[in-house]
XYZ file of C-alpha atoms in Angstrom:
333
model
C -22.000 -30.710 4.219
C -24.225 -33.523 5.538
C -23.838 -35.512 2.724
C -20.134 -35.121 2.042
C -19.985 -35.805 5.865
C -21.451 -39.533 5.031
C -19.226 -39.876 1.891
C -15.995 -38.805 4.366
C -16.834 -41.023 7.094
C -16.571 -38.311 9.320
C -18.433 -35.164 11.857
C -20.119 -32.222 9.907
C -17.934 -30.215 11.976
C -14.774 -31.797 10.247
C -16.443 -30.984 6.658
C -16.626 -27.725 8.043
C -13.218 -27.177 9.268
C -11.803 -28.847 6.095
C -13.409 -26.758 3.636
C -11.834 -23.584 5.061
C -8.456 -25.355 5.615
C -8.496 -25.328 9.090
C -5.465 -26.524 10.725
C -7.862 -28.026 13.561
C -8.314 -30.799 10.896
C -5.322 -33.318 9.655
C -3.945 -32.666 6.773
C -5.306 -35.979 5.433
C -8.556 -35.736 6.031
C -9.273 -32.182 4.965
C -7.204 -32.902 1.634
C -9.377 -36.020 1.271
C -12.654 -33.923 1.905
C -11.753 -31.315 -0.225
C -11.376 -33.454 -3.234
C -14.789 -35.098 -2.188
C -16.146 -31.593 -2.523
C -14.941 -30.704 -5.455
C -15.501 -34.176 -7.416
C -19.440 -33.498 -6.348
C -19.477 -30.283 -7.313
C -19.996 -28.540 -3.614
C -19.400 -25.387 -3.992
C -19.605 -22.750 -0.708
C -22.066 -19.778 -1.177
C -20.238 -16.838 0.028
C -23.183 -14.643 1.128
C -23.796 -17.839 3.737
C -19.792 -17.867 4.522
C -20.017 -13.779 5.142
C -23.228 -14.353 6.768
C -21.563 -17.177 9.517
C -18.539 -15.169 9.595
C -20.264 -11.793 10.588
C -22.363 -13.845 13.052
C -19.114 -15.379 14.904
C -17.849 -12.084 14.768
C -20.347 -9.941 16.682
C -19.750 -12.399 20.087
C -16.024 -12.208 19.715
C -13.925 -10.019 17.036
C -11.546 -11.541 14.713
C -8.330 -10.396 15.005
C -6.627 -9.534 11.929
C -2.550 -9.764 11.754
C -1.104 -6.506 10.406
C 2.748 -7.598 9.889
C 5.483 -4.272 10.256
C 9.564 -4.344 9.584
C 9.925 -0.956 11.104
C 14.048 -0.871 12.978
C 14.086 -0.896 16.320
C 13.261 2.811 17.321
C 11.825 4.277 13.944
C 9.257 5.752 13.650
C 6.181 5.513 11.820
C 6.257 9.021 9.880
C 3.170 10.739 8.156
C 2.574 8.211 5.985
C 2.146 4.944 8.809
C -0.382 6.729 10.923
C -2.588 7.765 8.164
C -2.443 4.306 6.554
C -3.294 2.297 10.078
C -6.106 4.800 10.671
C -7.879 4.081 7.650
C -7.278 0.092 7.892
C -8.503 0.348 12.066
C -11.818 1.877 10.855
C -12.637 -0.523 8.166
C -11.957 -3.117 10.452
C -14.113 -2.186 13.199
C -16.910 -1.579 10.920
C -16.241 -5.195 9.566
C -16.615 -6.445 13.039
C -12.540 -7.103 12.908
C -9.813 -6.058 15.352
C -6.435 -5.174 14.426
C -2.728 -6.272 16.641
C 0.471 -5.504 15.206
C 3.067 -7.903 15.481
C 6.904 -6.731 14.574
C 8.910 -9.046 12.525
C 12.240 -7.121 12.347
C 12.904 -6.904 15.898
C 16.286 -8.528 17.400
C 13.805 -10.636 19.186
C 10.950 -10.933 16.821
C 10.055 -14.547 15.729
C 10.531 -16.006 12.459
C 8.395 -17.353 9.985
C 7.790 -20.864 11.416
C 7.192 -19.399 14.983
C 5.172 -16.435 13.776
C 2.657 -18.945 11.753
C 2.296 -21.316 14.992
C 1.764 -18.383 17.034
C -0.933 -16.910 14.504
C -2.636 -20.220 13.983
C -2.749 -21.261 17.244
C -4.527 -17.620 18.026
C -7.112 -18.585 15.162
C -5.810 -15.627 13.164
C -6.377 -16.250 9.484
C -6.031 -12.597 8.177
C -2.618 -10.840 7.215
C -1.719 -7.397 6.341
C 2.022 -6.609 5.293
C 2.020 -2.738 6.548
C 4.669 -1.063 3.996
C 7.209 -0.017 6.770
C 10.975 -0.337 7.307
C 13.945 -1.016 4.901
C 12.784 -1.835 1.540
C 15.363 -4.486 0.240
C 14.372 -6.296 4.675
C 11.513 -8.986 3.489
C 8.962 -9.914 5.937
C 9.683 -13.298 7.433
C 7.617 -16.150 5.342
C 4.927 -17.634 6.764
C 2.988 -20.990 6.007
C 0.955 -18.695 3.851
C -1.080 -22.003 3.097
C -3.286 -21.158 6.346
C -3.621 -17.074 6.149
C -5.486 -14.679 3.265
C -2.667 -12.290 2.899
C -3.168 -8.458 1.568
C 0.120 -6.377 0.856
C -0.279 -2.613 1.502
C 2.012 -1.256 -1.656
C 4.948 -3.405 -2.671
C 7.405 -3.879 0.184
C 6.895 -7.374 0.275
C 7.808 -7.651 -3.095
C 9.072 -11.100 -3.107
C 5.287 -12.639 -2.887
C 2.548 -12.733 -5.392
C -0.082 -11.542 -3.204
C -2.992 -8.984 -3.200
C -1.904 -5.671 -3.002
C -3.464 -1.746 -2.286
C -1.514 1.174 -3.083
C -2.054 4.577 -4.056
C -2.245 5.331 -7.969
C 0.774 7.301 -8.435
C 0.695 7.441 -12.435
C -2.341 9.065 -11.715
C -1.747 11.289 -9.539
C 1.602 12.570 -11.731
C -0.880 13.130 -14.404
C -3.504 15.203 -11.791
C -0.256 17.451 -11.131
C 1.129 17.540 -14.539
C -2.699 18.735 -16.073
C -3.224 21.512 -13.179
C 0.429 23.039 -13.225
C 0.177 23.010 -17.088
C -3.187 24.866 -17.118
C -1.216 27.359 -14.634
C 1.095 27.856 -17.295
C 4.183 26.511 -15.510
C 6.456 25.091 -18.118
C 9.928 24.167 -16.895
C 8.477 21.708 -14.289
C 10.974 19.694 -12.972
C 10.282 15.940 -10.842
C 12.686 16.238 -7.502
C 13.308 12.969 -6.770
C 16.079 11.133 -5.982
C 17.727 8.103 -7.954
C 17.485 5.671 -4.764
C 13.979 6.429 -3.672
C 12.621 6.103 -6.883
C 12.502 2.136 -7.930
C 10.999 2.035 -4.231
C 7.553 3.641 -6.437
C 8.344 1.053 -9.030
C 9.082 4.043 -11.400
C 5.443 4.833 -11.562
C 5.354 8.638 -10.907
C 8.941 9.060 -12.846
C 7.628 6.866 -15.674
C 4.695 9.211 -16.337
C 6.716 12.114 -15.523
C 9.384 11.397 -18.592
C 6.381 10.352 -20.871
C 5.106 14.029 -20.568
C 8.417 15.398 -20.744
C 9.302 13.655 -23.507
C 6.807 15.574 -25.689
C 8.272 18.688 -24.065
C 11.149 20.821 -26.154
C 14.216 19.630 -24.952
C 14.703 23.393 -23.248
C 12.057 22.204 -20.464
C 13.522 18.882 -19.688
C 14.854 18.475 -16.127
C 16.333 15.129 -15.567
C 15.773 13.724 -11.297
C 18.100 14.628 -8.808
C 21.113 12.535 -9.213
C 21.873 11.105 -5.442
C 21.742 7.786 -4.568
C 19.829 8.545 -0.827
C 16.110 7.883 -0.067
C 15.462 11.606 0.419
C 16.994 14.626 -1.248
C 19.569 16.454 0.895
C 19.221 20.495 1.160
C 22.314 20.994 -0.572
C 21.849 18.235 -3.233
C 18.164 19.557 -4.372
C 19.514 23.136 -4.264
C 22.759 22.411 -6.580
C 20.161 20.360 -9.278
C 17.352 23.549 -8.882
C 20.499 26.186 -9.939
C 21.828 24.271 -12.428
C 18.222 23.462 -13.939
C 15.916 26.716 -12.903
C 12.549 24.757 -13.073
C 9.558 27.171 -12.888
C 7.992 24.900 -10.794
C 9.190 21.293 -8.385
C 7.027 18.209 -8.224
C 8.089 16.564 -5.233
C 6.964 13.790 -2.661
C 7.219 14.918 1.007
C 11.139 14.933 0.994
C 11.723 18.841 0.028
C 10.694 21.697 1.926
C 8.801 25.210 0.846
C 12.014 27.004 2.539
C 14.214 25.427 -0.043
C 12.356 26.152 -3.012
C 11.789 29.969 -1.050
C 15.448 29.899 -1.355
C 15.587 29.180 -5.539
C 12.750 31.565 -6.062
C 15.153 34.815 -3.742
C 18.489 33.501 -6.220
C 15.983 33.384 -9.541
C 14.343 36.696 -8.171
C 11.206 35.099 -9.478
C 8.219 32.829 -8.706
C 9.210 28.823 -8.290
C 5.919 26.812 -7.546
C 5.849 23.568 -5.657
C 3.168 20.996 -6.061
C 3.558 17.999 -3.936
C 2.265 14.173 -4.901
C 1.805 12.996 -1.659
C 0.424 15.667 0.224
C -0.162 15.740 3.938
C -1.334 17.935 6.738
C 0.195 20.931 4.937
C -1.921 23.772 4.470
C 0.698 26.107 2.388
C 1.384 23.557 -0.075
C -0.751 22.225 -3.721
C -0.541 18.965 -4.442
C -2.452 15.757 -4.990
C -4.029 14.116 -1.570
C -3.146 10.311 -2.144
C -6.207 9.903 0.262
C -3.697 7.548 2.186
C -6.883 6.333 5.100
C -8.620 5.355 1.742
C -5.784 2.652 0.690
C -5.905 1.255 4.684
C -10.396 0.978 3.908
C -9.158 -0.659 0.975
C -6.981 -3.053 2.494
C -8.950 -4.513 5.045
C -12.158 -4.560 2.605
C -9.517 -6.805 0.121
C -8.843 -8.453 3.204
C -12.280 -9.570 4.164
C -13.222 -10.532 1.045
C -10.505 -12.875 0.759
C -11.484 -13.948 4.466
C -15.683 -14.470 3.510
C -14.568 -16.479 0.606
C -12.344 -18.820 2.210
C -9.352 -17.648 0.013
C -6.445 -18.746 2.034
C -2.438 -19.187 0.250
C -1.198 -16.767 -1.974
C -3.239 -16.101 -4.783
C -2.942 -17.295 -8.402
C -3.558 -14.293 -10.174
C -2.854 -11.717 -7.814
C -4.901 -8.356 -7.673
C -3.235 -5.024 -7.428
C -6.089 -1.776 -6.486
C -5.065 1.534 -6.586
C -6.410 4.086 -4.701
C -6.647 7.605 -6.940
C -5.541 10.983 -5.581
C -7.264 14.112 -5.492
C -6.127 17.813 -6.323
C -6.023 20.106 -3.333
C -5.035 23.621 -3.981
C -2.061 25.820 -2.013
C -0.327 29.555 -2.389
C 2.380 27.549 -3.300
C 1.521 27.351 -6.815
C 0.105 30.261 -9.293
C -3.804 30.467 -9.431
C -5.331 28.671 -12.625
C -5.603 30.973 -15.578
């Protein structure tokens, strides 16, 4: 830094600040030190940048950004908590701090006010929290000055890092234990509208396995254009269909399949993909506080190496599932 100081004509300091695209530096000057750098092949070491970061860190914790779109007076259901749990850990073991800021309040700022107010804070690190109305984008900020991570895909208008749960996977984990149960009309209750919102992942697998099923056991989704499966809707599709066992997300309840299984007079199983703090049902544990660890360690990485703008080739890690089992499903033979 000393000698591309000399070469720039300028303060160590300003090398500094221009390598990590500091906005404390004019745009002219770190653009002309930055192609200084790179035409004499200075290159940062990132175990020094982690080391300086970590060192700034322990007098006063970074704050990292963590972006919602929930409606005024939602809530953040069983999925939210979980999530911000696991990122909040991470980050205090990082030496990071974590401040929500609301972007789809009447009053919330937009995307020019929300980058001043972040970069005049020194905040460099963004999470987009998956929250809110799916087709509502987060406002866009001057992404040129932030390392961004998505949680899942609601911003899915930006190329940008992502973390999400591995829901092919866990479709297969379900399909392979209610299979060795010997369940064999297994149908997927989900709804027409909510599923896109996975990107087709667990329907995708689902219909690959089915379609090596005979046609007898195929059970198509439940066709309703809601987020969420009404009572009435998932009990009109489980008559007409009789599935020996559901595959559901969180949407349908054990009463409703209680009610199939008193019309079939028989056993109906339910196996649940993204299970929660439910201690009746099976189902695969998406390990949700896992996918907020992963976050913020994407995150810091990003932050250590000076990665700031949206990413070239962005990076997508998925967080597997693991079985749990639940009297709502037969024993294993």
């Amino acid at each position: 830094m000393r000698q591309l100081a000399k070469l720039a004509g300028c303060s160590v300091n300003t090398v500094s600040l221009a390598l990590r695209d500091s906005p404390r530096v004019a745009a002219e000057t770190g653009a002309r030190v930055r192609e200084l750098a790179r035409r004499h092949g200075y290159r940062p070491h990132p175990l020094v940048s982690a080391f300086v970061t970590s060192r700034r860190q322990k007098r006063t914790p970074l704050t990292l950004a963590v972006l919602t779109k929930f409606a005024p007076g939602h809530d953040w259901g069983s999925f939210g908590p979980h999530l911000w749990r696991g990122m909040a850990s991470m980050a205090e073991e990082l030496g990071f701090r974590l401040e929500e800021f609301e972007t789809a309040l009447p009053d919330s700022p937009g995307g020019d006010r929300l980058t001043q107010i972040l970069v005049a804070r020194g905040i460099r690190g963004v999470v987009l929290f998956p929250s809110g109305d799916f087709t509502v984008d987060f406002p866009h900020l001057d992404w040129r000055h932030f390392a961004v991570v998505g949680g899942g895909f609601h911003a899915k208008m930006l190329a940008m890092h992502r973390t999400a749960s591995d829901h092919v996977r866990a479709m297969e984990i379900c399909l392979e234990e209610l299979t060795a149960r010997g369940y064999e009309r297994i149908g997927f209750a989900v709804t027409e509208r909510l599923d896109p919102r996975l990107r087709l992942a667990c329907s995708g697998r689902f219909f690959a396995w089915q379609a090596r099923q005979p046609a007898r056991r195929r059970i198509p989704v439940i066709p309703e254009d809601t987020d969420e499966p009404t009572r009435e809707s998932f009990l009109k599709w489980g008559r007409r269909h009789r599935p020996d066992c559901i595959i559901s997300l969180e949407q349908v309840s054990p009463e409703w399949v209680d009610e199939l299984a008193t019309d079939f007079g028989r056993h109906v199983g339910l196996a649940k993909l993204a299970l929660r703090d439910d201690p009746r049902s099976a189902g695969v544990d998406m390990r949700v506080e896992d996918v907020g660890r992963t976050t913020i360690s994407v995150l810091a990485r990003e932050l250590y190496l000076n990665h700031f703008g949206l990413p070239k080739i962005p990076e997508v890690i998925l967080v597997s599932g693991i079985w749990r089992d639940g009297i709502s499903v037969r024993p294993r033979f």
